[in-house]
mmCIF file of C-alpha atoms in Angstrom:
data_model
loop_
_atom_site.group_PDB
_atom_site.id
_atom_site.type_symbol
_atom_site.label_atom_id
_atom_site.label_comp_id
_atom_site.label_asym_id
_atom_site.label_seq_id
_atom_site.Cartn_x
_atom_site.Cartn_y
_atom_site.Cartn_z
ATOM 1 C CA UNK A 1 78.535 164.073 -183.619
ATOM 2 C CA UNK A 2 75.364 163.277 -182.524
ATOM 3 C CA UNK A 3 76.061 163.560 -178.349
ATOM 4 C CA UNK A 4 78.125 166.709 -176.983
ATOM 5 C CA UNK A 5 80.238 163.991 -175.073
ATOM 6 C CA UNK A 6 81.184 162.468 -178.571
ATOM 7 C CA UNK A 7 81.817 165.972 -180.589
ATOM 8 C CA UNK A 8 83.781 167.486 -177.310
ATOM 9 C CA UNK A 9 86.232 163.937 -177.329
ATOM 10 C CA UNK A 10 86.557 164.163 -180.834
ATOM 11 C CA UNK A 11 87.723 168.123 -180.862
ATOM 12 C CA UNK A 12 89.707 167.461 -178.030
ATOM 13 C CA UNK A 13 91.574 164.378 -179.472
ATOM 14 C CA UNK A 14 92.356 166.429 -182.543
ATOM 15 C CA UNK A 15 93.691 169.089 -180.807
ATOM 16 C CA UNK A 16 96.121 166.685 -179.015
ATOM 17 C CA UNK A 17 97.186 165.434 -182.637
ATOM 18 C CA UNK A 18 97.613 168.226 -183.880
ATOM 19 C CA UNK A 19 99.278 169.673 -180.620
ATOM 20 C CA UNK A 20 101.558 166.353 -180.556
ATOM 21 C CA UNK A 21 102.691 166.217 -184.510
ATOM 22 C CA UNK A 22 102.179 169.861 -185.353
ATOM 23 C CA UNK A 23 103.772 170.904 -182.462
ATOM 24 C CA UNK A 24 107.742 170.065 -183.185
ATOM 25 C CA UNK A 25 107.210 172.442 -186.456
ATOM 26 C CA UNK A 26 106.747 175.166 -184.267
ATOM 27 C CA UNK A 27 108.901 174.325 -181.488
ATOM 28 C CA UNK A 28 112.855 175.945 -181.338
ATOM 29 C CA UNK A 29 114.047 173.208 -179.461
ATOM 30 C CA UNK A 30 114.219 169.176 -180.406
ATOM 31 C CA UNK A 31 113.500 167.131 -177.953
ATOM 32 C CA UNK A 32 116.591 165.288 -177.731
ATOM 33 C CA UNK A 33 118.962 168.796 -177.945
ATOM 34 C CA UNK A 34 120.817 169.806 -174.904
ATOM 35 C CA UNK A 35 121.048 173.327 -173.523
ATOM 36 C CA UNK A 36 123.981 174.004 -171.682
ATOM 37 C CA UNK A 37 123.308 177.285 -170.720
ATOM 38 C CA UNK A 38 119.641 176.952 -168.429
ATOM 39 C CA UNK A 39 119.723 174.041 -166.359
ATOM 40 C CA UNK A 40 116.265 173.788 -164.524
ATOM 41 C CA UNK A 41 115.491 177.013 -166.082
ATOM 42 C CA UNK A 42 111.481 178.447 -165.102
ATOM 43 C CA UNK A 43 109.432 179.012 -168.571
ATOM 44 C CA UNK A 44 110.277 181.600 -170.941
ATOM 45 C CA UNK A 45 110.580 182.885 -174.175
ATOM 46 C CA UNK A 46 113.531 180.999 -174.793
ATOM 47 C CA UNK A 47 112.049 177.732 -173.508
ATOM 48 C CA UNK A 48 108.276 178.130 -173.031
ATOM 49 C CA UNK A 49 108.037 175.300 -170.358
ATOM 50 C CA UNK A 50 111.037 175.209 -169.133
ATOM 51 C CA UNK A 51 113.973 172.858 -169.180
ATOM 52 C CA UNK A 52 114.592 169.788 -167.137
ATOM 53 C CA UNK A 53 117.782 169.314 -164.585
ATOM 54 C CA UNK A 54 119.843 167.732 -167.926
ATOM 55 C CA UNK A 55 119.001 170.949 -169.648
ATOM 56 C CA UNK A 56 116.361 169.536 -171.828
ATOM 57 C CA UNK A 57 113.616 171.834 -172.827
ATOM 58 C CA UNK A 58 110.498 170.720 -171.384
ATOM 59 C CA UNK A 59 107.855 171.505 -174.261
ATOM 60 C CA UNK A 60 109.553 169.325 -176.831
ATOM 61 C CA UNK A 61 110.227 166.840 -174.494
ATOM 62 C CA UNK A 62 106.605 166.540 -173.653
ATOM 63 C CA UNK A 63 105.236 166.202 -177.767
ATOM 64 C CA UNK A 64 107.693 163.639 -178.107
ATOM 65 C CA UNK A 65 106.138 161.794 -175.014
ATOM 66 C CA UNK A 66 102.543 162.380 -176.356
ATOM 67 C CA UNK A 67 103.775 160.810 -179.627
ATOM 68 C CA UNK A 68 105.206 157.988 -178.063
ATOM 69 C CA UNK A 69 102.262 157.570 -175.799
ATOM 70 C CA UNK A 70 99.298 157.606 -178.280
ATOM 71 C CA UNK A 71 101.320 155.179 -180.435
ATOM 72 C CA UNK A 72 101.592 152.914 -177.733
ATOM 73 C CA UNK A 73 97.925 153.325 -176.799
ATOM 74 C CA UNK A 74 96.644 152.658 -180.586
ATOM 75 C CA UNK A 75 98.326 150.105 -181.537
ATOM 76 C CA UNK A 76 97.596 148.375 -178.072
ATOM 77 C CA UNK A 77 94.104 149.166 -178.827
ATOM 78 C CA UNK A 78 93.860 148.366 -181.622
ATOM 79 C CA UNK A 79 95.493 144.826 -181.249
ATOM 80 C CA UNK A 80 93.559 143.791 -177.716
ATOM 81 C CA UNK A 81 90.393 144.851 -179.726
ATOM 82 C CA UNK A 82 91.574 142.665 -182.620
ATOM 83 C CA UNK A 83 92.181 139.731 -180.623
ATOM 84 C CA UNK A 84 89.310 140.146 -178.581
ATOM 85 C CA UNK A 85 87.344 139.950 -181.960
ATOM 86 C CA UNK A 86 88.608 136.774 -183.354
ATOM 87 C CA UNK A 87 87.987 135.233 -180.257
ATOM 88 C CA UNK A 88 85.172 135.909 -178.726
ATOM 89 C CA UNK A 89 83.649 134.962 -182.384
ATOM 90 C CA UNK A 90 84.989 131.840 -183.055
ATOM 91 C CA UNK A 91 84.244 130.294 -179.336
ATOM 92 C CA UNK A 92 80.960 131.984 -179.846
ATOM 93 C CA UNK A 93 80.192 130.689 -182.954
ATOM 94 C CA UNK A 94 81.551 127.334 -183.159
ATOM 95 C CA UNK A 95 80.778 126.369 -179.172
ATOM 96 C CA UNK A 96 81.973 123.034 -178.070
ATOM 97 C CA UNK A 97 85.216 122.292 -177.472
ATOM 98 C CA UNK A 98 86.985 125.223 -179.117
ATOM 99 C CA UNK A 99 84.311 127.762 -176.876
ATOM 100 C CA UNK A 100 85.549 125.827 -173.958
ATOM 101 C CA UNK A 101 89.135 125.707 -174.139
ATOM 102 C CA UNK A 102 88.784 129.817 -175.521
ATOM 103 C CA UNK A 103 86.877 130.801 -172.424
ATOM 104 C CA UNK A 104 89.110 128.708 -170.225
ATOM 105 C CA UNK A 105 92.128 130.544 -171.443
ATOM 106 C CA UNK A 106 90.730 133.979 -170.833
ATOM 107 C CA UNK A 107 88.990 133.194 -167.265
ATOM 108 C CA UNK A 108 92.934 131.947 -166.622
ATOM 109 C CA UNK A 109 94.353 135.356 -167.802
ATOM 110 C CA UNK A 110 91.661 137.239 -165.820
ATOM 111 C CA UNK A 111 92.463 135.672 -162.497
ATOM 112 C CA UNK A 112 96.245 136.917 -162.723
ATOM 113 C CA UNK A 113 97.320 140.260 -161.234
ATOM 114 C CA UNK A 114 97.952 142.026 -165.212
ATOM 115 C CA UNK A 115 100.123 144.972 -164.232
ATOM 116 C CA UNK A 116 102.608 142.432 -162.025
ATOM 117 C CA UNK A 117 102.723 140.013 -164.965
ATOM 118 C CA UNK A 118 103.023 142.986 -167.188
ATOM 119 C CA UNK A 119 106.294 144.544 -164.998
ATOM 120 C CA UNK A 120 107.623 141.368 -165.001
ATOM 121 C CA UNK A 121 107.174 140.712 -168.826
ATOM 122 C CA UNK A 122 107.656 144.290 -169.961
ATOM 123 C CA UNK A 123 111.050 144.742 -172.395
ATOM 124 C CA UNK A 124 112.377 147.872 -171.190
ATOM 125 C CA UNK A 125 113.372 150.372 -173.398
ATOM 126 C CA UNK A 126 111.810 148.710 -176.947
ATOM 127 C CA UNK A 127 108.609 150.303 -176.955
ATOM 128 C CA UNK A 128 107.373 148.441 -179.554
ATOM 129 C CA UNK A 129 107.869 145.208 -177.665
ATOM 130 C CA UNK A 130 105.393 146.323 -174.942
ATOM 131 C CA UNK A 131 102.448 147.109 -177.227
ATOM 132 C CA UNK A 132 101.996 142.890 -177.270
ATOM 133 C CA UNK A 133 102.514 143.070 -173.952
ATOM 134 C CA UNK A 134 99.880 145.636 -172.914
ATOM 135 C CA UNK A 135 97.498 143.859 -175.788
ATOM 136 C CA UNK A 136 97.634 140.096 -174.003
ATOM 137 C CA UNK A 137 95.878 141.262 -170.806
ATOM 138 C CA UNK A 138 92.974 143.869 -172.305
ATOM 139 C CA UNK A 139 90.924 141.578 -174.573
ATOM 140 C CA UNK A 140 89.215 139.078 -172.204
ATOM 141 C CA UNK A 141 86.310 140.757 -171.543
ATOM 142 C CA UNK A 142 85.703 142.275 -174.745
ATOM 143 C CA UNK A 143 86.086 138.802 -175.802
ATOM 144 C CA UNK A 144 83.053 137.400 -173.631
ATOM 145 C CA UNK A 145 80.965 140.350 -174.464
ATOM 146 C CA UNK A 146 81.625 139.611 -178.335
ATOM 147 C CA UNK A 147 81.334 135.627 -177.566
ATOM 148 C CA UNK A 148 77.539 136.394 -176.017
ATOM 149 C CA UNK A 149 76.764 138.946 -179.375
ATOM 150 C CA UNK A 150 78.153 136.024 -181.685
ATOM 151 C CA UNK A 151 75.735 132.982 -179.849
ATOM 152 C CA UNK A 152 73.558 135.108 -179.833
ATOM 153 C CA UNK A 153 73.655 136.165 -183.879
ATOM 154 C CA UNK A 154 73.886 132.990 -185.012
ATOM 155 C CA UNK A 155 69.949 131.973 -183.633
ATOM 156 C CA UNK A 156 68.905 134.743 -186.097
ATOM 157 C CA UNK A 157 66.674 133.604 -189.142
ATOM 158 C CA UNK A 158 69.170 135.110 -191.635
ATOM 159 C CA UNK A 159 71.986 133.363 -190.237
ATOM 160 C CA UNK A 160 70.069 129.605 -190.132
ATOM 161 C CA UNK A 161 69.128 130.391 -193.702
ATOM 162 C CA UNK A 162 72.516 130.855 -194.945
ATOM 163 C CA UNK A 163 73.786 127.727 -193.183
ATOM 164 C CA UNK A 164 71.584 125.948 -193.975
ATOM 165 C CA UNK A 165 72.066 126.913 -197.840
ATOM 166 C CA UNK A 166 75.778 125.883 -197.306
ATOM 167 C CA UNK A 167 77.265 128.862 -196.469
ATOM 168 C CA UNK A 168 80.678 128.475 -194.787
ATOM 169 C CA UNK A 169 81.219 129.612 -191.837
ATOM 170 C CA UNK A 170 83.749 132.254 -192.136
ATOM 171 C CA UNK A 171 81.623 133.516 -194.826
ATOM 172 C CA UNK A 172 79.158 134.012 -192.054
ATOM 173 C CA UNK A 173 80.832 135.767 -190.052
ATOM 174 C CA UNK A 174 82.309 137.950 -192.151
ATOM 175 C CA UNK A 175 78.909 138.779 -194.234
ATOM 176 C CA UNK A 176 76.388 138.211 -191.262
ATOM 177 C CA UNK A 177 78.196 138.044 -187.853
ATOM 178 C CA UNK A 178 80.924 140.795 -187.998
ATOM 179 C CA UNK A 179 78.939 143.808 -189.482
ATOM 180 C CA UNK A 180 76.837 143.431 -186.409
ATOM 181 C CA UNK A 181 79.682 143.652 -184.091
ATOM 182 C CA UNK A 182 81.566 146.157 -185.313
ATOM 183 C CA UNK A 183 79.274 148.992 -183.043
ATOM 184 C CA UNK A 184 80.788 147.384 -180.234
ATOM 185 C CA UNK A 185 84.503 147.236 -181.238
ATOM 186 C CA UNK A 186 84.821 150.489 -182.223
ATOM 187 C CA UNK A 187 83.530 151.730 -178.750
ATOM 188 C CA UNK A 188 85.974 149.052 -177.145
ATOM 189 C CA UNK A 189 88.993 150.285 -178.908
ATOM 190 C CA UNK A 190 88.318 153.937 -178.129
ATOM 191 C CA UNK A 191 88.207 153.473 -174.646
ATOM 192 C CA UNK A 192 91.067 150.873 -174.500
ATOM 193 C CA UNK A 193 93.387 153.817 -175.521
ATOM 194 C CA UNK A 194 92.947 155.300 -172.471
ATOM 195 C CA UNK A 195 93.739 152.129 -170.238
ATOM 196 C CA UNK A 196 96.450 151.008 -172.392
ATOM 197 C CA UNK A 197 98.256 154.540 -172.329
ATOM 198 C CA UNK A 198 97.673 154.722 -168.296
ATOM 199 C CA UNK A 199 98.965 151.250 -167.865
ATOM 200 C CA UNK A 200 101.818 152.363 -169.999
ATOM 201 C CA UNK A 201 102.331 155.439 -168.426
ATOM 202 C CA UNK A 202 102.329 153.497 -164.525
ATOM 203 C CA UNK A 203 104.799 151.214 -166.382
ATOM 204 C CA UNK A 204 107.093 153.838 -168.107
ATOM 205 C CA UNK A 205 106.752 155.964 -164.557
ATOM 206 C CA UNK A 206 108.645 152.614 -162.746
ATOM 207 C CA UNK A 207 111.367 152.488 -165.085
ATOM 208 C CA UNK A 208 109.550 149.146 -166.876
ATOM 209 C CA UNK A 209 108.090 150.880 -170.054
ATOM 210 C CA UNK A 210 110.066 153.488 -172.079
ATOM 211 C CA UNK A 211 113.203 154.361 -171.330
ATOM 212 C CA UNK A 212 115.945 156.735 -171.971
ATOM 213 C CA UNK A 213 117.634 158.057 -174.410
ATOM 214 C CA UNK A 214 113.490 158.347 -175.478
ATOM 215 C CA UNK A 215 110.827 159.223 -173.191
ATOM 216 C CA UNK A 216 106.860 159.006 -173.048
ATOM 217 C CA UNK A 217 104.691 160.880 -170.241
ATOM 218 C CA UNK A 218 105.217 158.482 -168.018
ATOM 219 C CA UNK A 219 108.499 159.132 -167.644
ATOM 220 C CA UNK A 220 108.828 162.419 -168.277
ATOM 221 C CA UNK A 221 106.102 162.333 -164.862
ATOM 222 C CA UNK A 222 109.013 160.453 -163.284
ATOM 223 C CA UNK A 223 111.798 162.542 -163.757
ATOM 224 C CA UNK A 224 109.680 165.727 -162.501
ATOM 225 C CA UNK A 225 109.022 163.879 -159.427
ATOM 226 C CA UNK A 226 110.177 165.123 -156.238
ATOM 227 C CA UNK A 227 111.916 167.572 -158.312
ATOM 228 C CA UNK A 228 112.456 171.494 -157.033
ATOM 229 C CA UNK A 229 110.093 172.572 -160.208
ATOM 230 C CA UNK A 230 107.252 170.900 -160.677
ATOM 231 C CA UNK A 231 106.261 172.368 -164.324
ATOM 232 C CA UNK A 232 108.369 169.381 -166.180
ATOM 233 C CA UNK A 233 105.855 166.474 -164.214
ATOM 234 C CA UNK A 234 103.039 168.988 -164.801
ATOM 235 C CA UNK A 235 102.657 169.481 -167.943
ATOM 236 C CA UNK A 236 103.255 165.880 -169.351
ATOM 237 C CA UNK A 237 100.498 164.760 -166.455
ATOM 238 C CA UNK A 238 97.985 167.397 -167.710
ATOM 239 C CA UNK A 239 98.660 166.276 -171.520
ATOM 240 C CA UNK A 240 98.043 162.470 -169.928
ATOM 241 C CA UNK A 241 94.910 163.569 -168.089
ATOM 242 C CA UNK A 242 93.847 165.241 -171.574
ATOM 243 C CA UNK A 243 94.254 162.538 -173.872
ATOM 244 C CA UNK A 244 92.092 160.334 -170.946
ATOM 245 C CA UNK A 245 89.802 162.605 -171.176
ATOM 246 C CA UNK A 246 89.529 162.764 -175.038
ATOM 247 C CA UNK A 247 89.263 159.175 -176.044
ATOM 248 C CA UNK A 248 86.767 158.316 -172.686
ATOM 249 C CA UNK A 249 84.528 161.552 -174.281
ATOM 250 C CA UNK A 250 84.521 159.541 -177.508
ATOM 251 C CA UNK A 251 83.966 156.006 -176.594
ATOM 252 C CA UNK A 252 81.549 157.547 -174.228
ATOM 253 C CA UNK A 253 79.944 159.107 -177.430
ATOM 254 C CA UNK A 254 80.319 156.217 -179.608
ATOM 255 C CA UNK A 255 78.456 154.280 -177.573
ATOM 256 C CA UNK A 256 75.502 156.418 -177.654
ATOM 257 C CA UNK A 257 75.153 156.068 -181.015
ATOM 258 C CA UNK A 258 76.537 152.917 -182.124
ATOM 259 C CA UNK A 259 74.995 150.932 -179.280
ATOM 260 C CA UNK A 260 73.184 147.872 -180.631
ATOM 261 C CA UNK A 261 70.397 148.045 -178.533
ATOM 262 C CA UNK A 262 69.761 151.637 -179.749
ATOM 263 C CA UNK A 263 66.023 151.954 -180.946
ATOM 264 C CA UNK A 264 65.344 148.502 -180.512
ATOM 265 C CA UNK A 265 68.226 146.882 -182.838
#
């Protein structure tokens, strides 16, 4: 709370919680109910954003695509960061061979065009499947970032001493290493929900990410498309360009204050 860019992300990001779970309480419609009667119907009291050309009404249809999305984007997050983590701190703490053949991978994975190999690996339809899949090709450079931190920690006087006092070395790195990287993943995992939800929502928009009977804002983008209404593409593209928005505010923030090389640390 300590930059207006962090409190403002933070707000907003609640809001879309709240807006995305709350919401369905609220709502008279369920997203996956049918009605027969308004068929590309304009917003009103019955349906406050509308229905879709199946008769689907458009507000529920767009919390269940938030839903779907922010899952998608967390635990991607969440497991690129992860990854990213374990790697970058072994090859930078161990060196050698093992830094070598680490580094080697993740220049290879860097070089490839991610969101071809991505269409071409992406499961269709099992969500869960693609949060792996989205994961694989986010962590590399967070991984050479953390694998520069970790050489760089384990020069330090504190880190020697415990060494050299027989220390293991995952001990280290749990106890001296990790604590001093964990500034840096947080801010990486923040703003890898917002790549990882875009990528997903290019994906889902192609028919290669979520698909129907269930739906995430990239498809419900999709289906609006070229459509005579634009409201059902509308209003799952603003709710995209607001969660964005939200989790770059916070990373954004988090970095400000969480940056190691704030006031000289």
């Amino acid at each position: 709370m300590r930059t207006r860019r962090g409190a403002a992300g933070a707000v907003l990001l609640v809001l879309v919680f709240l807006l995305a779970f709350a919401g369905p309480l609220v709502s008279p419609w369920g997203w996956d109910e049918t009605d027969f009667t308004a068929f590309r119907q304009e917003p009103s009291a019955r349906h406050w954003l509308g229905t879709t050309q199946s008769g689907r009404d458009v507000f529920a249809l767009t919390l269940r695509g938030a839903r779907r999305s922010l899952a998608i984007g967390l635990l991607a997050a969440v497991l690129s960061t992860g990854v990213a983590a374990v790697i970058g701190t072994a090859a930078g703490f161990a060196g050698g061979a093992l830094d070598r053949a680490l580094m080697w991978g993740a220049d290879l994975l860097l070089v490839l065009p991610p969101f071809l190999v991505v269409a071409l690996l992406a499961p269709g339809g099992a969500w869960p499947m693609l949060v792996p899949v989205l994961a694989a090709f986010m962590w590399m450079l967070t991984a050479k970032v953390v694998r520069a931190m970790t050489r760089s920690l384990r020069e330090r006087e504190y880190v020697l001493a415990a060494r050299f006092l027989g220390v293991s070395g995952p001990r280290v790195i749990v106890r001296h290493v990790s604590p001093r990287l964990a500034s840096l993943l947080a801010v990486d995992a923040s703003l890898t929900v917002g790549v990882a939800i875009i990528a997903e929502g290019g994906l889902s928009y192609l028919g290669l990410g979520v698909r129907p009977p269930d739906v995430s804002l990239g498809t419900l983008v999709a289906e609006g498309h070229g459509a005579a209404a634009t409201w059902p593409a509308g209003a799952a593209a603003g709710l995209l360009v607001l969660i964005v928005l939200a989790v770059n505010l916070l990373g954004d923030g988090l970095r400000d204050v969480l940056d190691p090389l704030r006031d000289g640390r």
